[in-house]
Protein backbone atom coordinates (compact mmCIF):
# COMPACT_ATOMS: atom_id res chain seq x y z
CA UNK A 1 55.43 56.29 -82.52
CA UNK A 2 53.96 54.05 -79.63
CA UNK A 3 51.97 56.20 -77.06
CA UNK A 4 54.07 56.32 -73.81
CA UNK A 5 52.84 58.62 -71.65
CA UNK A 6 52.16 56.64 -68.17
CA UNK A 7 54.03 53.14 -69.16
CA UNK A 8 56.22 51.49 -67.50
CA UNK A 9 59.94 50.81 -68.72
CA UNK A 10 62.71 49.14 -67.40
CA UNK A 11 65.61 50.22 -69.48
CA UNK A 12 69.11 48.14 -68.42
CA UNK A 13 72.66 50.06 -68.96
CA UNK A 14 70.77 53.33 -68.79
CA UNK A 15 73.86 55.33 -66.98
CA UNK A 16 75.65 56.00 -70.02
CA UNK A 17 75.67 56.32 -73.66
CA UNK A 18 72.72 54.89 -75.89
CA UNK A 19 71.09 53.80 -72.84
CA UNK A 20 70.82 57.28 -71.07
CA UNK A 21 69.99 58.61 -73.83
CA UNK A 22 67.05 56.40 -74.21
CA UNK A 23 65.89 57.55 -70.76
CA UNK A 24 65.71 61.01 -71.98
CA UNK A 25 63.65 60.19 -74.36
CA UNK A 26 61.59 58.06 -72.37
CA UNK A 27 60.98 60.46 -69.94
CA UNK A 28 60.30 63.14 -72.30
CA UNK A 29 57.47 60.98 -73.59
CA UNK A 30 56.27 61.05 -70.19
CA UNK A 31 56.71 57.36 -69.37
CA UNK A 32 57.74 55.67 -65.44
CA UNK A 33 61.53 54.79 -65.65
CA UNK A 34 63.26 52.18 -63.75
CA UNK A 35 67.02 52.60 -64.56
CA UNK A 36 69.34 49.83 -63.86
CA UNK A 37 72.79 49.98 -64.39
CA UNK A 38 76.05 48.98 -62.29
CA UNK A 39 77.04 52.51 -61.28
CA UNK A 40 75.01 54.04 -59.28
CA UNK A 41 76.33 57.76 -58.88
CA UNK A 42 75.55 58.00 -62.89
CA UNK A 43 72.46 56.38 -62.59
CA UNK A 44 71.76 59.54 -60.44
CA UNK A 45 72.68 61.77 -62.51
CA UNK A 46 70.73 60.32 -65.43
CA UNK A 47 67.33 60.39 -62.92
CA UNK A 48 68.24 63.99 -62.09
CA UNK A 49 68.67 65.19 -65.85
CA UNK A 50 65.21 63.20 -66.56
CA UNK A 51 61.95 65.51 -66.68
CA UNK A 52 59.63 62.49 -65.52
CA UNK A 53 59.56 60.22 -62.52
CA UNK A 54 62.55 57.90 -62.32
CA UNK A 55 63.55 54.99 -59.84
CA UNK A 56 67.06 54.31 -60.39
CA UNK A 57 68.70 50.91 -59.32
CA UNK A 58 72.17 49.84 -58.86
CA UNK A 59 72.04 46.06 -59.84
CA UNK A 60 74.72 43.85 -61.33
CA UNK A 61 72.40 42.17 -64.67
CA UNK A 62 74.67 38.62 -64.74
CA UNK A 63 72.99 38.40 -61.08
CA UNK A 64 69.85 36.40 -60.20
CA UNK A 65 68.97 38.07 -57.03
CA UNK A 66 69.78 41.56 -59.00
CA UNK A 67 67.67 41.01 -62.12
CA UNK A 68 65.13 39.41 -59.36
CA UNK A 69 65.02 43.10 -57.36
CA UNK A 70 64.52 45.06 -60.60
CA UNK A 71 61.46 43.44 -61.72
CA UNK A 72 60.15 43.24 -58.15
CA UNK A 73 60.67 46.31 -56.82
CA UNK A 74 59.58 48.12 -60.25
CA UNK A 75 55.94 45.99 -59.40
CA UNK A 76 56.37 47.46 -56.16
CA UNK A 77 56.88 51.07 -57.40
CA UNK A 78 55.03 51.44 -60.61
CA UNK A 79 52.43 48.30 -60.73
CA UNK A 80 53.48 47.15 -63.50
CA UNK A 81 56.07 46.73 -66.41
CA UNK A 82 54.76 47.54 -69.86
CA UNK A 83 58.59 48.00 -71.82
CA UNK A 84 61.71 45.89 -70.93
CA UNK A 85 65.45 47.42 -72.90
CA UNK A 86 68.00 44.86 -73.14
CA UNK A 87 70.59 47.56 -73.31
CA UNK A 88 73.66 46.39 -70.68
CA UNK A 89 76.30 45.28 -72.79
CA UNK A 90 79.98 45.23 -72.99
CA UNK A 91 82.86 44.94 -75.95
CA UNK A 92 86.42 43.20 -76.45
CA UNK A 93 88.55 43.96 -79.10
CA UNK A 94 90.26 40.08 -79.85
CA UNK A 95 89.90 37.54 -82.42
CA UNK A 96 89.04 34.05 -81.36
CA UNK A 97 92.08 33.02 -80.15
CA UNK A 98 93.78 36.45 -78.34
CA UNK A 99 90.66 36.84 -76.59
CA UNK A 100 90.78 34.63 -73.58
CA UNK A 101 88.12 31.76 -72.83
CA UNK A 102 87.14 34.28 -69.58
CA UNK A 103 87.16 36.86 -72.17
CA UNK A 104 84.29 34.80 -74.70
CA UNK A 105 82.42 33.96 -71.27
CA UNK A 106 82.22 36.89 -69.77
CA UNK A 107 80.78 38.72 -73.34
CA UNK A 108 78.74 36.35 -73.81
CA UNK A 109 77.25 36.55 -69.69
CA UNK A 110 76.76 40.27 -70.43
CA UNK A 111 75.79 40.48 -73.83
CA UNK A 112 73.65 37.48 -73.74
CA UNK A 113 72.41 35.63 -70.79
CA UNK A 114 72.11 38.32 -68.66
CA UNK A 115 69.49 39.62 -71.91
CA UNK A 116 67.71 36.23 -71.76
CA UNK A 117 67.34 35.90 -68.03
CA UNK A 118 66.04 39.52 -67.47
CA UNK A 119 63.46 38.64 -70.43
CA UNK A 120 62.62 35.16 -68.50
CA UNK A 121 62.43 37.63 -65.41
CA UNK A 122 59.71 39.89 -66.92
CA UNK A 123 57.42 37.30 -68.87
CA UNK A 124 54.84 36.24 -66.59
CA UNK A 125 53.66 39.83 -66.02
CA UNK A 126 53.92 40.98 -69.45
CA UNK A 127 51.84 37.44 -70.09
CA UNK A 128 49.62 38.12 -67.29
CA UNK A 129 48.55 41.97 -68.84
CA UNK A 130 48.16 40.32 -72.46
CA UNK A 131 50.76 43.45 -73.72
CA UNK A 132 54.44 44.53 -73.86
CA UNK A 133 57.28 45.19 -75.75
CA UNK A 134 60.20 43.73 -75.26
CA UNK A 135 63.88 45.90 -77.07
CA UNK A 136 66.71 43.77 -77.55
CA UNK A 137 69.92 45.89 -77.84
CA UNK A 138 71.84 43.77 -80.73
CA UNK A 139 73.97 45.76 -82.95
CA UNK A 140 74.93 46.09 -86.83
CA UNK A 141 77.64 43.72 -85.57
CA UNK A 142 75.47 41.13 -85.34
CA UNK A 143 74.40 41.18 -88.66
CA UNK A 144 78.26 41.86 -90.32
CA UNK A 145 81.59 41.49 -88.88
CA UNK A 146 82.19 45.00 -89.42
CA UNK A 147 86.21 45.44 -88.20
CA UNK A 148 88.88 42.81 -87.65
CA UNK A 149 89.33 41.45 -84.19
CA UNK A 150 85.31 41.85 -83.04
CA UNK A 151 84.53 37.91 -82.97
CA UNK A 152 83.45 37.57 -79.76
CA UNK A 153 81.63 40.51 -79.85
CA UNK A 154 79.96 39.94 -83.29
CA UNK A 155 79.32 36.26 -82.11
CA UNK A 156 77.32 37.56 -78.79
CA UNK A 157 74.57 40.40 -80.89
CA UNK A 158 74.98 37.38 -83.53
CA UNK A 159 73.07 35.21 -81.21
CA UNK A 160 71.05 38.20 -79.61
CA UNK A 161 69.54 38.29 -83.06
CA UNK A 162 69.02 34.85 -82.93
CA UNK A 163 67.33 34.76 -79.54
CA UNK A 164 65.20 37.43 -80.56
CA UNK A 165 63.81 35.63 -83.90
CA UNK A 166 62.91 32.82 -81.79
CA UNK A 167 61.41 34.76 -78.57
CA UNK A 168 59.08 36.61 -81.16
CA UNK A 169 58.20 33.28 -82.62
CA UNK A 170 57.36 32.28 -79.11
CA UNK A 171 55.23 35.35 -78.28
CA UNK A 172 52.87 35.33 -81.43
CA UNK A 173 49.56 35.97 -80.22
CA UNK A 174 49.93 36.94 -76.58
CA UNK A 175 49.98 40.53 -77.39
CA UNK A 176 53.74 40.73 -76.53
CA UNK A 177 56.45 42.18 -79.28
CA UNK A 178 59.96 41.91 -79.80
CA UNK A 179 62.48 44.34 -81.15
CA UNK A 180 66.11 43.53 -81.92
CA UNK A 181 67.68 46.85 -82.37
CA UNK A 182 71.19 47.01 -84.53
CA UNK A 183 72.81 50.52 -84.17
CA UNK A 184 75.26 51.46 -86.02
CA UNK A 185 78.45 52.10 -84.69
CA UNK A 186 77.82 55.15 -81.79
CA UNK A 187 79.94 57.69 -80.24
CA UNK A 188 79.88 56.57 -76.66
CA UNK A 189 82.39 55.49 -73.77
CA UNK A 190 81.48 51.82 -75.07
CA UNK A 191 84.86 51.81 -76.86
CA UNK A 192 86.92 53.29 -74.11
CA UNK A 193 85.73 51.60 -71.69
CA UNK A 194 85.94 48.32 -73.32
CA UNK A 195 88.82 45.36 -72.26
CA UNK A 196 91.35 46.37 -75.06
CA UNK A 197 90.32 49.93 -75.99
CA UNK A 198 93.96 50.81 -76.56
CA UNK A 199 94.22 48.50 -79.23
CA UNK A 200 90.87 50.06 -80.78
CA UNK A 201 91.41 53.20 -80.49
CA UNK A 202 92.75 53.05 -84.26
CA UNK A 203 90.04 50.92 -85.42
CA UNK A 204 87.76 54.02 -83.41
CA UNK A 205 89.59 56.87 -84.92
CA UNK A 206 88.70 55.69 -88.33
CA UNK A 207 85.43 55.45 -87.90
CA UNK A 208 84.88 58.60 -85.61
CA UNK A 209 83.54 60.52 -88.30
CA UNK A 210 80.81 57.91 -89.45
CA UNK A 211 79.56 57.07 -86.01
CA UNK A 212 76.01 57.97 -84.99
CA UNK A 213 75.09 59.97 -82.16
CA UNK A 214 73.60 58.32 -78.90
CA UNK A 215 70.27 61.09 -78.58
CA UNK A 216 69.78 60.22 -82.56
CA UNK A 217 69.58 56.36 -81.86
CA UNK A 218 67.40 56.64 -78.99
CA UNK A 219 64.93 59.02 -80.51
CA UNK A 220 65.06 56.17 -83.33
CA UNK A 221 64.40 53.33 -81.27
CA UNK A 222 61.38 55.26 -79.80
CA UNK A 223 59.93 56.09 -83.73
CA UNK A 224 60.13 52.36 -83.77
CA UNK A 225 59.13 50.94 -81.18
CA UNK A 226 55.31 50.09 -82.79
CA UNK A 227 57.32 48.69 -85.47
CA UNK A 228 56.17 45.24 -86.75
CA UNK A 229 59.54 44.41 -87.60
CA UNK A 230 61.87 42.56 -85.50
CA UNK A 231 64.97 43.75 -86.54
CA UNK A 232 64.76 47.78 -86.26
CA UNK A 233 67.60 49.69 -87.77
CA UNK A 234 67.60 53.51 -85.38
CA UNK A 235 69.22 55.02 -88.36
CA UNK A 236 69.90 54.51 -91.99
CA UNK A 237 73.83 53.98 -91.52
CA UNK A 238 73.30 50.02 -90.71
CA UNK A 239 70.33 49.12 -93.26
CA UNK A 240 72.94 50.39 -95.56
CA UNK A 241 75.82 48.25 -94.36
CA UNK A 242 74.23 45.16 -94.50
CA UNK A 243 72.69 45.33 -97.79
CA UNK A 244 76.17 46.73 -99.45
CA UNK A 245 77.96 43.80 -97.31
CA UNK A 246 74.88 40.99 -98.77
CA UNK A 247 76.23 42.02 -102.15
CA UNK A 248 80.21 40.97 -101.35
């Protein structure tokens, strides 16, 4: 497990699920939190319930000037940014043609840009130390289409997988390492919060019993994250679901 204690993370759609679970962790490891997220009031709550020091920001991640205040006020607070989570994301139960074209751009904003622009955001410094590790929050669903009416949500992690292979390829030798992460499916308010989480809820119920914790796939994430792999699997549930869906 990478030593922590005293770095500096920025983890993104840390107020709920996966994500404040991962600040837990973090802070249990004793690393310097900045937690962004759109809700504010939860972002609280998640500083409160962390044991370490936490700055917590409201910020809106498909924003320039919002990504922009993240990374400058965490140089302001901490000095520096040593970990950057891709972890904002959203979901949309539709195939490719129920799912509007506002639907397919706004996953794809979330999912994807706002992941490659917060990345762009945090370069030069990581560059400038010679170290960092950058987590990209992709999912099983990138790797399978694992239920019917996921496209555009299997397309987005599809090419967060993507952008990862080729940032790593990018980074070779500057002392900088990427991580695309692919949970399994994980009991959080991801599905009921979701556009169309009536229609999934029967798609959810089916799986309820299979789905993986949030504190399990953070605490797997962080006995990762000195992995030399890039794609890290938190738990065995996905390894296991894309090699038995690579025989089909």
């Amino acid at each position: 497990m990478a030593e922590l204690r005293d770095k500096t993370a920025i983890l993104t759609g840390a107020s709920s699920g996966i994500g404040a679970a991962l600040a837990l962790e973090f802070s249990k490891k004793g690393a310097r939190l900045t937690l962004a997220a759109r809700r504010l009031d939860r972002l609280q709550e998640v500083a409160r319930a962390c044991a370490g020091v936490v700055l917590p920001l409201a910020a809106d991640l498909t924003r320039d000037s919002d990504r922009k205040k993240i990374v400058q006020q965490t140089l302001d607070h901490w000095g520096r940014i040593d970990i950057l989570v891709n972890n904002a994301g959203l979901g949309i139960y539709g195939d490719v043609l129920s799912a509007s074209e506002e639907d397919w751009r706004g996953i794809f904003e979330v999912n994807l840009f706002a992941l490659v622009f917060m990345t762009r955001a945090v370069l030069p410094h990581m560059r400038s130390q010679g170290s960092g590790i950058i987590v990209n929050m992709a999912s099983i669903g990138g790797l399978i289409a694992h239920s019917d009416k996921v496209t555009p949500y299997v397309a987005s992690k599809h090419a967060v997988i993507g952008f990862s292979r080729g940032l790593a390829r990018d980074l070779a030798g500057t002392g900088i390492r990427v991580l695309a992460v692919c949970p399994h499916l994980t009991d959080t308010e991801f599905f009921t919060a979701s556009p169309g989480a009536k229609e999934m809820a029967p798609v959810v119920e089916k799986f309820k019993s299979f789905m993986d914790r949030p504190e399990d796939v953070a605490r797997g994430i962080l006995e990762q994250l000195d992995s030399d792999r890039l794609i890290v699997f938190p738990t065995g549930k996905p390894a296991r679901a894309y090699e038995k869906q690579k025989e089909i």
